[in-house]
mmCIF file of N, CA and C in Angstrom:
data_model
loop_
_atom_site.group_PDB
_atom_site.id
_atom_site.type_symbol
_atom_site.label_atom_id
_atom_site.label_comp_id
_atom_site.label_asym_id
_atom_site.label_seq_id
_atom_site.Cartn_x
_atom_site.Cartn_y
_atom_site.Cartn_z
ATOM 1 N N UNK A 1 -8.494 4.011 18.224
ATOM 2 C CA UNK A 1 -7.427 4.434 17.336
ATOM 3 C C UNK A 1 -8.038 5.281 16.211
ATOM 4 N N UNK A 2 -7.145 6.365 15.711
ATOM 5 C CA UNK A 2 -8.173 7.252 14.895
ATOM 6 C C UNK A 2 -7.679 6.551 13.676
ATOM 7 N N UNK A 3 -8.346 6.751 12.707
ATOM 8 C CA UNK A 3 -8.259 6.167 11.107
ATOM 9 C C UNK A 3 -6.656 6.552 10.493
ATOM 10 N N UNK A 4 -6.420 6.173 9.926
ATOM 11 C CA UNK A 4 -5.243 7.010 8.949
ATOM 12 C C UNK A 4 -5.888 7.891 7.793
ATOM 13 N N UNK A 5 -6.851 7.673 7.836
ATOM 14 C CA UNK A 5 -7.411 7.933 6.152
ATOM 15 C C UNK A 5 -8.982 8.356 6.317
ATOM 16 N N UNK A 6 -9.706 9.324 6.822
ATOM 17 C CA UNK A 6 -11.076 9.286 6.737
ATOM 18 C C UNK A 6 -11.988 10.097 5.676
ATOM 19 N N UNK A 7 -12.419 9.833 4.471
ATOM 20 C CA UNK A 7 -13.401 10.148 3.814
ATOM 21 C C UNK A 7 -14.816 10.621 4.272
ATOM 22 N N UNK A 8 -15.479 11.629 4.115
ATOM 23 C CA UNK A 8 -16.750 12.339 4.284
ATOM 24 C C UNK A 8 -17.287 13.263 2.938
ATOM 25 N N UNK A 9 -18.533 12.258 2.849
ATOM 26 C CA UNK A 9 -19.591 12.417 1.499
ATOM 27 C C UNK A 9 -18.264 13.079 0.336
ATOM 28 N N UNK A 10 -17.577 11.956 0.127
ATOM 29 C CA UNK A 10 -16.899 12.309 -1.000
ATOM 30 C C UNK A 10 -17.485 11.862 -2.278
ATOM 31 N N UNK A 11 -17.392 12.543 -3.351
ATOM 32 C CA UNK A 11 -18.109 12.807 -4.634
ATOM 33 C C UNK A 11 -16.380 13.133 -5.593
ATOM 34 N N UNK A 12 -16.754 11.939 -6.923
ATOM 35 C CA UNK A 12 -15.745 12.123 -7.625
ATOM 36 C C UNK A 12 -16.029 11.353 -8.855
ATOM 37 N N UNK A 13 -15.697 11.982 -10.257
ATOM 38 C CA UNK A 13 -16.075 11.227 -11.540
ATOM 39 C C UNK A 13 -15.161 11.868 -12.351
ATOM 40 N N UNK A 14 -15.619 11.975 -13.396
ATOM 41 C CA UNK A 14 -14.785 12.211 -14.819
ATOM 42 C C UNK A 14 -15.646 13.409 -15.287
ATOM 43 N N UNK A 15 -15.477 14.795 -15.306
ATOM 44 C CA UNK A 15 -16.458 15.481 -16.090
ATOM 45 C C UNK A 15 -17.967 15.585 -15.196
ATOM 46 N N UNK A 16 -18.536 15.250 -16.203
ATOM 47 C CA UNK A 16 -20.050 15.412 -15.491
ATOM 48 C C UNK A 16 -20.660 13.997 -14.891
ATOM 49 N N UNK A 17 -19.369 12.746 -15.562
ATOM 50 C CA UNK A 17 -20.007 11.349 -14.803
ATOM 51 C C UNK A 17 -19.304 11.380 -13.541
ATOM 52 N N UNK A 18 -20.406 11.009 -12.786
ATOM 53 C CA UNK A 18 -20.386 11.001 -11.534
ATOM 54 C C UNK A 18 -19.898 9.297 -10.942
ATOM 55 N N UNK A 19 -18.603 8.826 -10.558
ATOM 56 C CA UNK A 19 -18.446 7.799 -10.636
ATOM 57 C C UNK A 19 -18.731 7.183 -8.924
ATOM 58 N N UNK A 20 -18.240 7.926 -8.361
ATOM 59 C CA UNK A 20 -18.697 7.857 -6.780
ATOM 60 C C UNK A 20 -18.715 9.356 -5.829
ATOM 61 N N UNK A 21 -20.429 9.250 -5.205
ATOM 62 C CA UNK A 21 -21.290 9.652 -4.601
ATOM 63 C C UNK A 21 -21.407 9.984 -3.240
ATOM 64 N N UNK A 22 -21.445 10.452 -2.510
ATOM 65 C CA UNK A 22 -21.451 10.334 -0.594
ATOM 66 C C UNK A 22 -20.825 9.575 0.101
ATOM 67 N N UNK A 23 -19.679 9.280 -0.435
ATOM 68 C CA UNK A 23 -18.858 8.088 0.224
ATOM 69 C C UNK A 23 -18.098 8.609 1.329
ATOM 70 N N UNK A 24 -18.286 7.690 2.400
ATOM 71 C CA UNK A 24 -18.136 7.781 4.302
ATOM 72 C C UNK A 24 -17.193 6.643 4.331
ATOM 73 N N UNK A 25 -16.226 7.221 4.585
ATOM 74 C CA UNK A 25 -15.449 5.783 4.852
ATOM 75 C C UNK A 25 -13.937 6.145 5.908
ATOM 76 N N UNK A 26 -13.606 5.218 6.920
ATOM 77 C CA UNK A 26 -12.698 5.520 7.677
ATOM 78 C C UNK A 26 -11.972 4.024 7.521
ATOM 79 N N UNK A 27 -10.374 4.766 7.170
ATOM 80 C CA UNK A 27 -9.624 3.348 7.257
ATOM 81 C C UNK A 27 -8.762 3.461 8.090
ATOM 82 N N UNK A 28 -8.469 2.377 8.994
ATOM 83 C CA UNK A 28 -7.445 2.078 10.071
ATOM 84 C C UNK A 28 -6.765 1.761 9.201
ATOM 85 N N UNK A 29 -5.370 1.330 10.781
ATOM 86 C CA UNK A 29 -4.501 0.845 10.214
ATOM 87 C C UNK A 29 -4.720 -1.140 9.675
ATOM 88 N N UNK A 30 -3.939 -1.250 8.195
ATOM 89 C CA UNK A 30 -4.037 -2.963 8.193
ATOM 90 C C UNK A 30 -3.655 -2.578 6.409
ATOM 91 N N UNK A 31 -3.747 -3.478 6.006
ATOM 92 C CA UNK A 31 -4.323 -4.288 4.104
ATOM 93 C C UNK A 31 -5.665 -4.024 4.174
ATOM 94 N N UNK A 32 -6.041 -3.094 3.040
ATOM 95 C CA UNK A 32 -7.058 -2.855 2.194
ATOM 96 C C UNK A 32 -7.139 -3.519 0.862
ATOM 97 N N UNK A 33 -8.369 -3.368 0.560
ATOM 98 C CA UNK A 33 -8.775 -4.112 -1.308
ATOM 99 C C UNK A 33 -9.870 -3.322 -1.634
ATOM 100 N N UNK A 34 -9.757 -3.225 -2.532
ATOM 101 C CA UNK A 34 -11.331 -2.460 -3.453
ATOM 102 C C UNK A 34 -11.065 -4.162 -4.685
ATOM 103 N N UNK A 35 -12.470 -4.365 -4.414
ATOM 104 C CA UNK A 35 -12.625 -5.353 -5.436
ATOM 105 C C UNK A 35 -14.042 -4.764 -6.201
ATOM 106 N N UNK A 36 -14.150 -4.805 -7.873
ATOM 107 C CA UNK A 36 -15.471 -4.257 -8.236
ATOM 108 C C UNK A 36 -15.137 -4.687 -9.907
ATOM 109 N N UNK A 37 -16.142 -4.420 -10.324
ATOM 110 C CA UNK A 37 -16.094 -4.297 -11.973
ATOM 111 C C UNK A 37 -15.524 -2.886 -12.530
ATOM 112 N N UNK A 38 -15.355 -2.899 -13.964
ATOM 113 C CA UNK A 38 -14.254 -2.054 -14.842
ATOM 114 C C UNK A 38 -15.511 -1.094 -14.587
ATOM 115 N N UNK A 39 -15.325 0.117 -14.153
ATOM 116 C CA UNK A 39 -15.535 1.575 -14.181
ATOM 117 C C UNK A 39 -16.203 1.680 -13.022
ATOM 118 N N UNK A 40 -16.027 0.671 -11.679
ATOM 119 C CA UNK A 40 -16.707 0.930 -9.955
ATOM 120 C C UNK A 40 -16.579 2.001 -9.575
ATOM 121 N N UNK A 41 -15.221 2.376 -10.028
ATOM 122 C CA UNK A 41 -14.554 3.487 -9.570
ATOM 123 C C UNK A 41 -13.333 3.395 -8.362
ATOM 124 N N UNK A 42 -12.733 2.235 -8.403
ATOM 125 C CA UNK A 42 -11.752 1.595 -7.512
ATOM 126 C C UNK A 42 -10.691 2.587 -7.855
ATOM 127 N N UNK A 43 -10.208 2.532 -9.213
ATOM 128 C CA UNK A 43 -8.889 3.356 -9.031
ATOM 129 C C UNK A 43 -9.011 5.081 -8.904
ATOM 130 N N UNK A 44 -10.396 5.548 -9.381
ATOM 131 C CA UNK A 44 -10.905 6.728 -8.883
ATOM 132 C C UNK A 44 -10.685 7.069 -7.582
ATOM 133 N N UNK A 45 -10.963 6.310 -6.732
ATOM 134 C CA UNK A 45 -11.163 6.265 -5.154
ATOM 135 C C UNK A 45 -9.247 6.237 -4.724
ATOM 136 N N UNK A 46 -8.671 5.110 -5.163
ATOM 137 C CA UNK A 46 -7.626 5.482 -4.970
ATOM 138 C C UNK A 46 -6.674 6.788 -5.593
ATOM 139 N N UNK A 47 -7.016 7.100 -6.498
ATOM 140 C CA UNK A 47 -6.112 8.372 -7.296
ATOM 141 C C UNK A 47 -6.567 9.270 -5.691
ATOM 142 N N UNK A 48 -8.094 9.390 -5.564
ATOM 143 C CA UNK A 48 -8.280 10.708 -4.364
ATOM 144 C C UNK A 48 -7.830 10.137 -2.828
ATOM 145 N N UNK A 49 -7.886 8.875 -2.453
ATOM 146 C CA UNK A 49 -6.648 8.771 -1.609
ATOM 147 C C UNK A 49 -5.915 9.224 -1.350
ATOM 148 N N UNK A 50 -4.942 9.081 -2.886
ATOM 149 C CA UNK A 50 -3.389 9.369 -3.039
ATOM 150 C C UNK A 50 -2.975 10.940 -3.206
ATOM 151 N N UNK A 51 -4.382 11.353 -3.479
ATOM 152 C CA UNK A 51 -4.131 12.833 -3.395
ATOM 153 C C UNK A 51 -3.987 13.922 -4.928
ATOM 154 N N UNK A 52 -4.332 12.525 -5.691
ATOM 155 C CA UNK A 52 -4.171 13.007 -6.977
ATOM 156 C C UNK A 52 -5.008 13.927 -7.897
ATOM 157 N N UNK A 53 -5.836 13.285 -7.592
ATOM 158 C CA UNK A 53 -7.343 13.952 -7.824
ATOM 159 C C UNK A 53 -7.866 15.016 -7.124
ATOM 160 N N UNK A 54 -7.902 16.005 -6.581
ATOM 161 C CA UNK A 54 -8.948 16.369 -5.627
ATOM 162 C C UNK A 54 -10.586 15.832 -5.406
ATOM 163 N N UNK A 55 -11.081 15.471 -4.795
ATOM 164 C CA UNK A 55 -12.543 15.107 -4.580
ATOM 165 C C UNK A 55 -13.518 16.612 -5.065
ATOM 166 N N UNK A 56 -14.699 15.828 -5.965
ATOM 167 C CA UNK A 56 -15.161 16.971 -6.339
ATOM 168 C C UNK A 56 -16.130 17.693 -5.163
ATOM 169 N N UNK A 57 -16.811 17.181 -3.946
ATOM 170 C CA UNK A 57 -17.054 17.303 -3.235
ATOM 171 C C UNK A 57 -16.605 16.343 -1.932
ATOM 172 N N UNK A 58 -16.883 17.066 -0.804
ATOM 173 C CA UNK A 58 -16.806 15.690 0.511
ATOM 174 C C UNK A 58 -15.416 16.317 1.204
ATOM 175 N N UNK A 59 -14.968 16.140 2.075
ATOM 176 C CA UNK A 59 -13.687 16.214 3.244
ATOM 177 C C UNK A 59 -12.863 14.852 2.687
ATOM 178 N N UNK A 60 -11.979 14.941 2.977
ATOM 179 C CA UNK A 60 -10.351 14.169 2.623
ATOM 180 C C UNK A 60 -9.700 14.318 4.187
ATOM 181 N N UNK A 61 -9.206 13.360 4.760
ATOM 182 C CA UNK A 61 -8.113 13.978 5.535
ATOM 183 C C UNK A 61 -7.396 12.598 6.247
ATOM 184 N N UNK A 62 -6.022 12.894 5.954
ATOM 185 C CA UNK A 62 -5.268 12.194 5.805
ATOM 186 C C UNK A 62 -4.079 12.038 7.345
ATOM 187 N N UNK A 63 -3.765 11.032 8.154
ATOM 188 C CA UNK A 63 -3.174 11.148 9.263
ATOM 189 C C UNK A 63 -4.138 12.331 10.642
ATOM 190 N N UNK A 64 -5.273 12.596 10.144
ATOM 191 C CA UNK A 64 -5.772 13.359 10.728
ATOM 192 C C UNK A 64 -5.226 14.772 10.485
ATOM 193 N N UNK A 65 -5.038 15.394 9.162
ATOM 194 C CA UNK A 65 -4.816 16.233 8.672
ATOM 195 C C UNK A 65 -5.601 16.909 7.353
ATOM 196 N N UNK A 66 -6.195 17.651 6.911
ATOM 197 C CA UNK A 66 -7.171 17.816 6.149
ATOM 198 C C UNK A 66 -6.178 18.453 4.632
ATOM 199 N N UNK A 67 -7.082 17.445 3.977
ATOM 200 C CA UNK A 67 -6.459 17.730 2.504
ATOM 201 C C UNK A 67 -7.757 18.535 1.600
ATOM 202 N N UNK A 68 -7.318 20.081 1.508
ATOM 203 C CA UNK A 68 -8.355 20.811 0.998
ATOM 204 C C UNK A 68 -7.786 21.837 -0.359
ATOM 205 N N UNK A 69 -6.941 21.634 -0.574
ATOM 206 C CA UNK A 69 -5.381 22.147 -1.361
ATOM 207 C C UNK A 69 -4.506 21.510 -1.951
ATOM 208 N N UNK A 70 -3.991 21.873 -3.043
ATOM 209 C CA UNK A 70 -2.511 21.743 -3.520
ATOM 210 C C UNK A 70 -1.650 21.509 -2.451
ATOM 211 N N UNK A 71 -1.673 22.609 -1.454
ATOM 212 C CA UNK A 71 -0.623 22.874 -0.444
ATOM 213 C C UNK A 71 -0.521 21.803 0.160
ATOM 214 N N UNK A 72 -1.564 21.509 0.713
ATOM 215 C CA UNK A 72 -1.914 20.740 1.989
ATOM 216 C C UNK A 72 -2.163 19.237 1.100
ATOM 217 N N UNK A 73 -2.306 18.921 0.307
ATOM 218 C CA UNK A 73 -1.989 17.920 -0.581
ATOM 219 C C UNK A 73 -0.835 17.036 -0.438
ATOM 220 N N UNK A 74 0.640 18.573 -1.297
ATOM 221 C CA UNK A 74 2.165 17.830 -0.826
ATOM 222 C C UNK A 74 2.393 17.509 0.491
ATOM 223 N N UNK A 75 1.782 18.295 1.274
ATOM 224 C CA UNK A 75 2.111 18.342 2.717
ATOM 225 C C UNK A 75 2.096 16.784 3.291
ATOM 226 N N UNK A 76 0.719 16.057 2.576
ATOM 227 C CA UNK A 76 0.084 14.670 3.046
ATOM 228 C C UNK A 76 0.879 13.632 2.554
ATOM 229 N N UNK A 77 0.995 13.928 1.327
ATOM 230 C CA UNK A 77 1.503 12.533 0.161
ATOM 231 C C UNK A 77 2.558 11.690 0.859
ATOM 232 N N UNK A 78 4.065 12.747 1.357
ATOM 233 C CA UNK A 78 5.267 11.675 2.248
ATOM 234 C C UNK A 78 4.448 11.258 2.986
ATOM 235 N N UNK A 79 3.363 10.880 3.713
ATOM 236 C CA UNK A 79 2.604 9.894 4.394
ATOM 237 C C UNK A 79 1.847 8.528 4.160
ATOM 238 N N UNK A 80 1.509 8.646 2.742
ATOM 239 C CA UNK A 80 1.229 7.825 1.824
ATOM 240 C C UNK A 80 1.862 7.154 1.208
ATOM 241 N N UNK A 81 1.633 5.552 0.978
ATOM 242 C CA UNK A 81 2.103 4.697 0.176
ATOM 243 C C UNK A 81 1.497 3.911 -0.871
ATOM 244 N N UNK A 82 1.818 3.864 -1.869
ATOM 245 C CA UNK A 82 0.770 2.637 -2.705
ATOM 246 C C UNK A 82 1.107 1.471 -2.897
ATOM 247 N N UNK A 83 0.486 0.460 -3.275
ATOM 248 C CA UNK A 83 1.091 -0.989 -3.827
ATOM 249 C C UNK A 83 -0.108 -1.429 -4.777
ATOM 250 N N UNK A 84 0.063 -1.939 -5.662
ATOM 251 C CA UNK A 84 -0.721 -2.412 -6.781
ATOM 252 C C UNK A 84 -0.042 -3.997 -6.927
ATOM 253 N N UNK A 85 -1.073 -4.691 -7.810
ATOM 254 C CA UNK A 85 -0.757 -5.875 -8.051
ATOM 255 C C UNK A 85 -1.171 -6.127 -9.581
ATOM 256 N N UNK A 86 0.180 -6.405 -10.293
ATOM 257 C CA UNK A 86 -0.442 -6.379 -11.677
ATOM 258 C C UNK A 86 0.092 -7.833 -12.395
ATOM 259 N N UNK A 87 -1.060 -8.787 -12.240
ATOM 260 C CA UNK A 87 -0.784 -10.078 -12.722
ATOM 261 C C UNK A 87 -0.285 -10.258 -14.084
ATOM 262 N N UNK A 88 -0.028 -9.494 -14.963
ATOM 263 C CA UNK A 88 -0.114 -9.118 -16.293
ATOM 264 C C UNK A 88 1.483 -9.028 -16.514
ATOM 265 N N UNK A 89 2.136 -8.685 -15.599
ATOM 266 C CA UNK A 89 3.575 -8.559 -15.167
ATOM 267 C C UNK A 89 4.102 -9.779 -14.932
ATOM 268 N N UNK A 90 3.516 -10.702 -14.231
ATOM 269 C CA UNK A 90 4.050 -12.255 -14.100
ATOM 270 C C UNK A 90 4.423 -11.959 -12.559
ATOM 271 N N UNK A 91 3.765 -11.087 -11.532
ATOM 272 C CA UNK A 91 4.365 -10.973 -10.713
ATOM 273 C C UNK A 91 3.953 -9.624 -9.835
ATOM 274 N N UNK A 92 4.253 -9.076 -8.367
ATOM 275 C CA UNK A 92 3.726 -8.110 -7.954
ATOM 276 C C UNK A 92 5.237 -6.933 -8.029
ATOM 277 N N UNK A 93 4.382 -5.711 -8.081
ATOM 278 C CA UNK A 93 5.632 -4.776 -8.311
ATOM 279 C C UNK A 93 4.993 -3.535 -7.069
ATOM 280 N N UNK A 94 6.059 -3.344 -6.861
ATOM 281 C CA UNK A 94 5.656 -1.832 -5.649
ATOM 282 C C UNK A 94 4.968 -0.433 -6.705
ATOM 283 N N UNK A 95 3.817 -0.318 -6.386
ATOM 284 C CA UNK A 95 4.050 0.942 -7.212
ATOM 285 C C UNK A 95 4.402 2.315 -6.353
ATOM 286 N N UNK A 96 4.656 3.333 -7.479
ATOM 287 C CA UNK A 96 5.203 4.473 -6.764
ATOM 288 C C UNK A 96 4.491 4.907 -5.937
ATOM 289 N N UNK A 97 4.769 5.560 -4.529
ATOM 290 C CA UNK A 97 4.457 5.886 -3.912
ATOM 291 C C UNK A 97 4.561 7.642 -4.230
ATOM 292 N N UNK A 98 3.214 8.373 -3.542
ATOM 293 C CA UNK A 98 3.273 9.640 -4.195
ATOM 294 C C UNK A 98 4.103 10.604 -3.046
ATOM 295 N N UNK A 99 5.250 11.427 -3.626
ATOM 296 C CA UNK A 99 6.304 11.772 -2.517
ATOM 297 C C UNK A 99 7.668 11.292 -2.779
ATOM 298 N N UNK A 100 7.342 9.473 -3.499
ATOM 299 C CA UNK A 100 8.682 9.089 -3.510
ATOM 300 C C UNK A 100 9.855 9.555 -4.311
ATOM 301 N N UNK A 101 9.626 10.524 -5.348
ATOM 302 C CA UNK A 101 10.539 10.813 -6.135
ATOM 303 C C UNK A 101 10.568 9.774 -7.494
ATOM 304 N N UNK A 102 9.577 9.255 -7.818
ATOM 305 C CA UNK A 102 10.054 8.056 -8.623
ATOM 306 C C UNK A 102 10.247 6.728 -8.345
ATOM 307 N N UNK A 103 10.696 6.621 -6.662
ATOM 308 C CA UNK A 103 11.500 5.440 -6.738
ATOM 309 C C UNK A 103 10.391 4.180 -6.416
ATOM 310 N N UNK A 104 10.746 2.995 -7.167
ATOM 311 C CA UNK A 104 10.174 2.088 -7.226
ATOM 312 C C UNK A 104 10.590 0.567 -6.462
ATOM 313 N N UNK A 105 10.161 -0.122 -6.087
ATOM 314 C CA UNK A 105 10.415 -1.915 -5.666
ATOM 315 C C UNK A 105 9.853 -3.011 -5.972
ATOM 316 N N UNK A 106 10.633 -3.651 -6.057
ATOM 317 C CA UNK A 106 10.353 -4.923 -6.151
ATOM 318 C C UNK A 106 9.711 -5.711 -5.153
ATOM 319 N N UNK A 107 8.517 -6.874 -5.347
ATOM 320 C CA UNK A 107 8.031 -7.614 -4.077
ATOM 321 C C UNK A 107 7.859 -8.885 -4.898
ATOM 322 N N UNK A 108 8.605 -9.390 -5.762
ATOM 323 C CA UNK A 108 7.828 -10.792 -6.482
ATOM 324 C C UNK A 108 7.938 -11.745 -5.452
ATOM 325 N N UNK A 109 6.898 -12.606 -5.834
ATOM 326 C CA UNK A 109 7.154 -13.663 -4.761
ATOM 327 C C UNK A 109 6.240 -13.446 -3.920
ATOM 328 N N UNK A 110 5.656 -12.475 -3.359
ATOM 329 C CA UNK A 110 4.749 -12.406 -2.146
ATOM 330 C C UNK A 110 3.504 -12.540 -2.425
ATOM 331 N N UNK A 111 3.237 -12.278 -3.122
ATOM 332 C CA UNK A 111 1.506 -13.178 -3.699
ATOM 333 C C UNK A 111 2.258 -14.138 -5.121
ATOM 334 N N UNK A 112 1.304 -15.553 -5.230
ATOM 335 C CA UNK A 112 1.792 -15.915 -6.228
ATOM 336 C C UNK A 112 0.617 -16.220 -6.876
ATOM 337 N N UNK A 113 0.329 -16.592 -7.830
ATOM 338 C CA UNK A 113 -0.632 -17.145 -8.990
ATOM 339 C C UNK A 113 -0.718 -18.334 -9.290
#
C-alpha cells in the first residue's frame, strides 16, 4: 500500500534555527502521534504536513501527489485532515482541517482524562 503522506530529507525551522533536519518518513494509512518535548518540533512537522509551511528543503508529497507550490499545496489540503487534543479544554475538539472553510467538531468523550 503506498503511504498517504511521504516525507524525503525534509528540513524545516524558524529563520536560521534549524528545528528538523533530513527527515524520511512514510505514513500509511492508521492514528499517528508525535510525542517530544517543547520545541522537538512536533507541531513544525505537522504545520508542513498540513501544508502550511513549505519545507525549507526535502520532497513533500501528499496522496502520492507532490507538494512543491502554493498551487499544488491548495490542490492537496481537501485531502487532509487534522485532529488535536487539547486537555486544557476539559476535553478533545476537532481541529480545523486545512480546506475546511473554518468548519469545526466536536469529539468529547472519546479520549477521557
Amino acid at each position: 500500500m503506498e503511504p498517504i503522506a511521504s516525507l524525503s530529507g525534509i528540513a524545516q525551522g524558524h529563520g536560521r534555527h534549524q528545528v528538523i533536519t533530513g527527515l524520511d518518513w512514510d505514513l500509511g494509512v492508521g492514528v499517528h502521534g508525535l510525542l517530544g518535548p517543547n520545541g522537538a518540533g512536533k507541531t513544525t512537522l505537522l504545520r508542513t504536513l498540513a501544508t502550511i509551511a513549505p519545507p525549507q528543503e526535502g520532497a513533500l508529497e501528499i496522496c502520492g501527489r507532490k507538494v512543491h507550490s502554493e498551487r499544488t499545496a491548495r490542490a492537496a489540503r481537501p485531502m487532509i485532515g487534522c485532529f488535536s487534543v487539547f486537555p486544557a479544554w476539559g476535553g478533545c475538539r476537532a481541529g480545523t482541517a486545512p480546506g475546511s472553510r473554518g468548519r469545526t467538531g466536536s469529539a468529547q468523550g472519546v479520549v477521557t482524562w
